[in-house]
Amino acid sequence: MKYISTRGSSEVSAISSAQAIVDGLAPDGGLYVPESIPQIKPEQIEAMGEMSYAERAVLVFNEFLTDFTQAELVYCTESAYNVVNFDTDSITSIAELFDGTYILELWHGPTCAFKDMALQILPFLLTTSMKKTEGRENVVILVATSGDTGKAALEGFSNVPGTEIIVFYPVDGVSQMQKRQMITQEGVNVGVCAVDGNFDDCQTAVKEIFTDPVISKKLEKSGKTFSSANSINWGRLVPQIVYYISAYATLVKNGKIKTSEKVNICVPTGNFGNILAAFYAKQMGLPVNKLVCASNTNNILTDFINTGIYDRNREFYTTLSPSMDILISSNLERLLYHLSDAEHVRQWFKSLSETGRYEVTPEVKALIAETFVAGCCNDEETKAEIRRVFEKYSYTLDTHTAVASKVYSDYAEKTGDKTPVIIASTASPYKFGGSVIEALTGKPFEGDEFGSAAELRTLTHTEIPKTLADLAGKPIRFKDVSPKDKISDYVTKTLSI
Ligand SMILES: *Cc1c(COP(=O)(O)O)cnc(C)c1O
């Protein structure tokens, strides 16, 4: 399997998956995509029912990472998906809210958000890839985060030999718990810096550093190269395909759905990575009816899917679901490539960078509508949904998963669609404890992140994840705040280049 750029410039040749993982972004500014989509057979999905999560992952990786040996895949998957890193044997967990509605909990890893599913394995995929590609010995990971990616990447890369990691987060754009998780990060190879701006400012600045020839030269002189752990990296996406297929296999095994029965998948969306992985799973042959894209008040994707017009000339809102506060959904580029071609993608993204807007063709809009449905909800509706679900089903949703739950129940009510649904649950409610308490009690919560954890435990009779409880004893290591146009200085200083 070879990988090509979504922008398809002639100077970008097809490369191996290892090279795509090391490079992160294609040299023409596009994203790497597989040349074709491999197929998974119904028998393979059924056989998965008897496998461990790591074995299920090998089965999927075999199709995409064809330049990895079997031994390498086993090493990577077993190093990541084990009970030291995850608090459940099954790695992910499925809660049945009510008949045919399944919450796929993707937050049983060390940072209590779904990003662990990819970022626990990425360091192994990356260091293995580095060994397989020539001349790459030391890699510097730059991450722009709206909260969860940063901590998950820090946790994944901390003290991994041959790697350094620097994380930037919007100073007022992450939850108290997320901030605490990042500023207390341990490890000799980590840097964390707050940015006076929003997530898109962080992401844009990181992209510029990647392509800055002066910084690249300096870095090269010190024997290092940049790579990305953001969800644009193929090594982030491919592990996310696994859990959709895995969840389906588990539902079949438990007799909840029949082999080949279709399911809907609903995903709370920001950068479009998680839902894109579900799209790949569908293209591989997983029986999926609709993919439901759920957004908060930053509903640029809802508008896009419904109108074919992507327009980021709009107000940016800080919401109760901060990991979805995004106006540039990078991974959408991959979907557009698969539904059209590199020439169109180039045209649209040129238009996006020049005017902040593009409009896809009616054909592409129709192709999107065949698979995707989109909806959004605001903070008040999010809180009401947390309360409704808790009162009705005694299940506690975090703010992001609540957006998905609300959008899905609106969709099901409006259309009468009775297809079983897998709702991706992307964070533990303890990560956004203050907001969840406010939703449950109707009163704002005034305390700090540890106070909210204790309170939420009392309210919901659930356990505080150990990794969050342990943060209380850890010293604060990172206090820097950078203006958004100065983050390259933080990078050169931290790396001493
Ligand atoms: C990152 C994140 C999302 C959005 O995922 P994308 O892949 O960016 O669409 C949703 N919820 C939580 C909790 C997240 O951390």
XYZ file of C-alpha atoms and ligand atoms in Angstrom:
512
model
C 0.000 0.000 0.000
C 1.444 3.360 -1.048
C 0.513 6.821 0.166
C -0.023 9.915 -1.955
C -0.788 13.574 -1.272
C -4.338 14.929 -1.372
C -2.946 17.829 -3.399
C -1.294 15.449 -5.862
C 1.652 17.609 -7.010
C 3.893 15.794 -9.456
C 6.954 16.287 -7.223
C 5.311 14.239 -4.437
C 5.833 10.575 -5.229
C 3.951 7.667 -3.736
C 5.625 6.631 -0.495
C 5.454 3.850 2.080
C 3.299 4.091 5.184
C 6.453 4.396 7.319
C 7.564 7.422 5.312
C 4.083 8.969 5.515
C 4.095 8.527 9.299
C 7.573 10.070 9.646
C 6.766 13.007 7.343
C 3.326 13.822 8.773
C 2.426 16.459 6.194
C 3.152 16.059 2.451
C 5.703 18.539 1.022
C 3.043 20.232 -1.129
C 0.967 21.016 1.969
C -1.466 18.169 1.368
C -2.217 15.194 3.599
C -1.140 11.631 2.907
C -3.881 9.211 1.924
C -3.745 5.542 0.934
C -3.778 5.009 -2.832
C -6.711 2.634 -2.498
C -8.990 1.490 0.311
C -8.470 -2.140 1.325
C -11.492 -4.357 1.939
C -12.309 -6.314 5.050
C -14.433 -9.457 4.710
C -17.457 -10.272 6.894
C -15.641 -13.456 8.067
C -12.715 -11.343 9.244
C -15.028 -9.077 11.222
C -16.725 -12.066 12.760
C -13.378 -13.679 13.657
C -12.404 -10.475 15.439
C -14.994 -11.257 18.094
C -12.631 -13.829 19.598
C -9.516 -11.618 19.462
C -7.889 -9.241 21.921
C -7.957 -5.557 21.023
C -4.263 -5.669 20.049
C -4.961 -8.593 17.701
C -7.896 -6.751 16.159
C -5.598 -3.796 15.542
C -3.012 -6.002 13.812
C -5.736 -7.294 11.504
C -6.607 -3.765 10.372
C -3.000 -2.507 10.269
C -2.046 -5.434 8.038
C -4.175 -3.879 5.330
C -2.733 -0.366 5.571
C 0.811 -0.652 6.951
C 1.971 -3.238 4.446
C 5.641 -2.249 4.811
C 5.611 -3.242 8.516
C 6.509 -6.812 9.415
C 4.106 -8.929 11.427
C 6.544 -8.792 14.345
C 6.643 -4.988 14.187
C 2.859 -4.762 14.201
C 2.601 -7.114 17.136
C 5.254 -5.116 19.015
C 3.490 -1.782 18.357
C -0.019 -2.947 19.204
C 0.962 -4.894 22.329
C 3.109 -2.021 23.624
C 0.147 0.331 23.353
C -3.015 -1.641 24.008
C -2.425 -3.304 27.356
C -3.763 -3.040 30.890
C -0.833 -0.950 32.127
C -1.972 1.887 29.840
C -5.711 1.227 29.824
C -8.019 0.618 32.756
C -10.021 -2.136 31.063
C -8.998 -5.457 29.458
C -11.091 -4.737 26.417
C -9.286 -1.336 25.937
C -12.564 0.268 24.832
C -15.915 -0.385 26.422
C -19.516 -0.386 25.192
C -22.417 0.834 27.338
C -25.956 0.107 26.126
C -27.950 3.213 26.899
C -31.196 1.683 25.722
C -32.248 -0.785 23.063
C -30.034 -0.331 19.996
C -28.169 2.724 21.305
C -24.576 1.984 22.198
C -22.064 4.350 23.755
C -18.575 3.392 22.637
C -16.313 4.563 25.472
C -12.979 5.482 23.962
C -11.542 7.066 27.084
C -10.101 4.243 29.146
C -6.498 5.278 28.444
C -4.083 7.316 30.597
C -5.498 10.783 29.765
C -9.194 9.839 29.808
C -9.944 11.015 26.259
C -10.254 9.121 22.989
C -7.004 10.610 21.687
C -5.164 7.952 23.722
C -6.466 5.331 21.300
C -4.132 6.734 18.655
C -1.494 8.492 20.714
C -0.584 5.515 22.852
C 0.457 3.678 19.708
C 1.794 6.539 17.562
C 5.216 6.723 19.301
C 5.745 3.021 18.518
C 4.537 3.394 14.939
C 6.733 6.462 14.542
C 9.943 5.089 16.070
C 9.469 1.852 14.113
C 8.893 3.913 10.955
C 12.037 5.950 11.651
C 14.090 2.767 11.805
C 12.599 1.703 8.485
C 13.310 4.979 6.663
C 16.814 6.229 6.084
C 18.600 9.085 7.786
C 16.019 9.834 10.445
C 17.242 9.369 13.941
C 15.818 12.167 16.023
C 12.349 13.491 15.606
C 10.723 16.592 17.075
C 6.972 16.422 17.529
C 5.099 19.729 17.436
C 1.500 19.669 18.591
C -1.235 22.275 18.523
C -3.971 21.214 20.878
C -7.438 22.232 21.902
C -6.787 20.257 25.073
C -6.941 16.513 24.706
C -4.400 15.883 21.940
C -1.664 17.726 23.810
C -1.866 15.670 26.952
C -2.355 12.420 25.082
C 0.702 13.145 22.906
C 2.805 14.154 25.917
C 1.810 10.970 27.696
C 2.568 8.865 24.609
C 5.972 10.396 23.814
C 7.262 11.159 27.309
C 10.793 9.716 27.628
C 10.623 7.829 24.324
C 14.271 7.743 23.075
C 14.967 9.664 19.866
C 11.928 11.911 20.321
C 11.226 15.383 21.700
C 7.774 16.892 21.982
C 6.524 20.478 22.278
C 2.849 21.223 22.861
C 0.985 24.523 22.386
C -2.484 25.134 23.807
C -4.823 28.160 23.707
C -4.437 29.919 27.041
C -8.184 30.179 27.719
C -9.349 27.339 25.490
C -8.859 24.236 27.640
C -10.568 22.917 30.768
C -8.957 23.247 34.210
C -8.304 19.533 34.296
C -6.754 19.531 30.815
C -4.474 22.405 31.759
C -3.435 20.689 34.981
C -2.689 17.508 33.055
C -0.362 19.340 30.668
C 1.504 21.705 32.992
C 2.399 18.829 35.319
C 3.649 16.555 32.528
C 6.691 14.496 33.447
C 9.526 13.521 31.112
C 12.939 14.878 30.031
C 11.950 15.394 26.389
C 8.765 17.462 26.781
C 7.888 21.172 26.468
C 4.503 22.817 27.061
C 3.581 26.429 26.252
C 0.301 28.361 26.474
C -0.525 30.617 23.497
C -2.344 33.924 23.683
C -4.864 32.944 20.978
C -7.340 30.216 20.057
C -6.782 26.678 18.786
C -6.735 27.691 15.132
C -3.996 30.238 15.909
C -1.960 27.436 17.492
C -2.546 25.091 14.577
C -1.763 27.709 11.933
C 1.468 28.679 13.713
C 2.572 25.044 13.996
C 1.877 24.486 10.295
C 3.990 27.554 9.469
C 6.904 26.323 11.572
C 6.753 22.996 9.761
C 7.220 24.694 6.414
C 9.632 27.451 7.556
C 12.853 26.804 5.578
C 15.094 28.678 8.069
C 13.935 26.656 11.058
C 14.102 23.418 9.044
C 17.747 24.135 8.126
C 18.691 24.800 11.728
C 16.913 21.657 12.817
C 18.589 19.568 10.155
C 21.993 20.872 11.315
C 21.265 19.535 14.771
C 20.378 16.139 13.281
C 16.632 16.335 13.855
C 13.468 16.526 11.781
C 9.959 17.702 12.559
C 7.015 15.409 12.627
C 3.429 15.801 13.660
C 1.255 14.026 16.166
C -1.790 16.056 15.141
C -4.629 14.159 13.576
C -3.276 15.014 10.115
C -0.654 12.268 10.644
C -1.650 8.975 9.044
C -0.302 7.219 12.136
C -3.085 8.914 14.113
C -5.855 7.990 11.749
C -5.232 4.342 11.111
C -5.543 3.316 14.809
C -8.901 5.088 14.929
C -10.331 2.893 12.176
C -9.741 -0.115 14.420
C -12.192 0.744 17.184
C -15.184 1.124 14.906
C -14.619 -2.286 13.363
C -13.800 -3.702 16.783
C -16.999 -2.302 18.336
C -19.035 -3.792 15.527
C -17.359 -7.180 16.055
C -18.130 -7.017 19.784
C -21.794 -6.185 19.146
C -22.062 -9.139 16.763
C -20.325 -11.445 19.227
C -22.658 -10.361 22.034
C -25.694 -10.970 19.862
C -26.682 -7.301 19.846
C -26.598 -7.074 16.062
C -26.613 -9.683 13.318
C -23.616 -10.276 11.032
C -23.820 -7.741 8.191
C -26.587 -5.724 9.885
C -26.106 -2.023 9.275
C -25.357 0.433 12.048
C -25.221 4.215 12.228
C -22.202 5.872 13.798
C -22.461 9.268 15.458
C -19.281 11.202 16.264
C -18.755 14.490 18.132
C -16.521 16.259 15.648
C -13.856 18.954 15.588
C -10.912 18.335 13.298
C -12.892 15.646 11.420
C -10.342 12.935 12.298
C -12.484 10.625 14.356
C -15.424 10.640 11.971
C -13.092 10.265 8.995
C -11.807 7.047 10.557
C -15.425 5.836 10.661
C -15.700 6.757 6.966
C -12.629 4.644 6.185
C -14.159 1.758 8.154
C -17.299 2.061 6.031
C -15.289 2.197 2.805
C -13.478 -0.953 3.918
C -16.810 -2.743 4.009
C -18.035 -2.287 7.583
C -21.854 -2.341 7.341
C -22.584 1.327 8.049
C -25.730 3.182 7.083
C -25.224 6.830 8.110
C -22.336 8.693 9.676
C -23.724 11.460 11.847
C -21.426 14.431 12.294
C -22.204 16.298 15.525
C -20.920 19.823 16.209
C -21.288 22.414 18.944
C -21.988 26.122 18.282
C -18.908 26.178 16.046
C -21.096 24.479 13.471
C -19.038 25.028 10.339
C -19.226 21.309 9.486
C -23.007 21.209 9.909
C -23.291 24.048 7.425
C -20.782 22.457 5.093
C -22.464 19.070 4.985
C -25.879 20.649 4.541
C -24.934 23.280 1.929
C -21.638 22.244 0.319
C -20.156 25.594 1.375
C -17.260 25.698 3.808
C -16.984 29.208 5.171
C -14.738 30.054 8.073
C -15.567 33.747 7.951
C -17.623 33.489 11.087
C -17.395 34.095 14.775
C -15.401 31.653 16.887
C -17.125 30.497 20.093
C -15.601 29.088 23.244
C -17.997 26.342 24.341
C -18.438 23.689 27.010
C -16.994 21.163 24.541
C -13.632 22.888 23.907
C -12.049 19.993 22.001
C -14.578 20.694 19.256
C -13.994 24.465 19.148
C -12.428 24.414 15.710
C -13.047 26.331 12.490
C -10.463 24.537 10.363
C -11.268 20.857 10.168
C -8.009 19.642 8.629
C -9.011 16.057 7.993
C -11.933 17.083 5.835
C -9.341 17.433 3.087
C -8.913 13.654 3.027
C -12.643 13.067 2.623
C -12.809 15.583 -0.211
C -9.905 13.884 -1.934
C -11.581 10.485 -1.746
C -14.842 11.924 -3.097
C -13.240 13.965 -5.879
C -9.591 14.389 -6.948
C -6.363 16.275 -6.215
C -7.095 19.025 -8.700
C -10.357 19.960 -7.014
C -8.741 19.737 -3.583
C -5.966 22.125 -4.685
C -8.521 24.556 -6.024
C -10.715 24.470 -2.899
C -7.832 24.842 -0.469
C -6.356 27.684 -2.485
C -9.703 29.363 -2.209
C -9.830 28.580 1.513
C -6.459 30.195 2.151
C -7.266 33.225 0.002
C -10.876 33.885 0.954
C -11.598 31.596 3.902
C -14.271 29.876 1.867
C -14.901 27.253 -0.803
C -17.867 25.520 -2.348
C -17.751 21.924 -3.534
C -19.433 20.749 -6.726
C -23.055 19.505 -6.611
C -21.715 15.991 -7.347
C -19.458 16.018 -4.290
C -22.187 17.515 -2.144
C -24.481 14.656 -3.202
C -21.801 12.057 -2.466
C -21.353 13.517 1.012
C -25.121 13.397 1.598
C -25.196 9.703 0.675
C -23.192 8.904 3.788
C -23.178 11.895 6.116
C -25.821 13.598 8.180
C -24.913 16.649 10.243
C -26.356 18.456 13.222
C -25.293 20.792 16.000
C -26.353 21.934 19.429
C -25.499 24.791 21.765
C -24.234 24.775 25.355
C -27.715 24.942 26.915
C -28.833 21.930 24.888
C -25.618 20.108 25.776
C -26.257 20.581 29.485
C -29.908 19.591 29.133
C -28.813 16.403 27.344
C -26.370 15.473 30.120
C -29.176 15.873 32.634
C -31.774 14.048 30.568
C -29.533 11.045 29.970
C -28.451 10.887 33.595
C -32.013 11.083 34.897
C -33.379 8.610 32.391
C -30.549 6.074 32.084
C -28.253 6.769 35.079
C -25.399 7.288 32.648
C -23.062 10.280 32.820
C -21.997 11.865 29.526
C -19.139 14.321 29.159
C -19.883 17.561 27.306
C -18.536 16.333 23.947
C -20.368 13.031 23.959
C -23.505 14.907 25.019
C -23.342 16.944 21.812
C -23.340 13.691 19.845
C -26.123 12.200 21.942
C -28.323 15.263 21.466
C -27.674 15.541 17.743
C -28.400 11.842 17.317
C -31.625 11.846 19.274
C -32.824 14.848 17.246
C -31.916 13.005 14.058
C -33.636 9.771 15.113
C -36.763 11.644 16.135
C -36.915 13.668 12.938
C -36.303 10.783 10.548
C -37.708 7.814 12.462
C -34.472 5.976 11.654
C -34.375 2.881 13.903
C -30.945 1.616 12.820
C -28.807 0.574 15.799
C -26.302 3.323 16.560
C -22.794 3.497 17.939
C -22.201 6.881 19.562
C -18.499 7.621 19.973
C -17.870 8.740 23.550
C -14.716 10.805 23.424
C -13.980 11.790 27.018
C -14.564 10.797 30.604
C -17.031 13.172 32.301
C -14.318 13.777 34.923
C -12.242 15.678 32.382
C -14.945 18.322 32.148
C -16.237 17.910 35.681
C -17.270 21.515 36.354
C -19.512 21.664 33.285
C -21.014 18.247 33.962
C -21.836 19.216 37.556
C -23.464 22.414 36.343
C -25.507 20.374 33.899
C -26.638 17.949 36.598
C -27.365 20.447 39.373
C -28.334 23.554 37.402
C -25.793 25.583 39.379
C -22.352 26.761 38.266
C -19.520 24.933 40.000
C -17.025 27.286 41.655
C -14.255 24.967 42.839
C -11.088 23.730 41.166
C -10.571 20.578 39.095
C -10.055 18.359 42.117
C -13.107 19.732 43.874
C -15.172 19.005 40.798
C -13.905 15.430 40.629
C -14.927 14.781 44.242
C -18.326 16.404 43.705
C -19.006 14.497 40.488
C -18.187 11.252 42.248
C -20.750 12.005 44.935
C -23.392 13.030 42.414
C -23.023 10.121 40.014
C -21.677 7.297 42.219
C -18.901 6.614 39.689
C -15.168 6.349 40.330
C -12.630 9.108 39.605
C -10.162 7.769 37.020
C -6.912 7.058 38.863
C -4.719 9.049 36.481
C -6.790 12.193 37.158
C -6.865 11.703 40.927
C -3.062 11.318 40.929
C -2.490 14.768 39.383
C -3.099 16.435 42.742
C 0.327 15.349 43.964
C 2.315 16.497 40.925
C 4.361 19.755 40.747
C 3.649 22.384 38.054
C 6.499 22.373 35.518
C 5.367 24.669 32.669
C 4.257 28.287 33.100
C 5.216 29.966 29.762
C 2.616 31.967 27.800
C 3.602 33.048 24.268
C 2.025 35.632 21.915
C 0.635 33.781 18.912
C 3.175 35.244 16.464
C 6.134 34.301 18.667
C 5.755 30.586 19.133
C 8.619 29.829 16.748
C 10.877 31.530 19.335
C 9.682 29.075 21.963
C 10.505 26.223 19.601
C 14.036 27.395 18.757
C 14.746 28.163 22.418
C 13.443 24.823 23.685
C 15.371 22.878 21.064
C 18.482 25.107 21.410
C 18.742 25.566 17.617
C -10.429 15.749 19.853
C -11.738 15.548 20.468
C -12.911 15.582 19.710
C -12.910 15.871 18.234
O -12.282 14.864 17.489
P -11.793 15.155 16.004
O -11.056 13.944 15.584
O -10.917 16.369 16.092
O -12.993 15.421 15.197
C -14.108 15.316 20.358
N -14.155 15.092 21.682
C -13.050 15.067 22.445
C -13.176 14.822 23.901
C -11.806 15.283 21.871
O -10.706 15.249 22.636
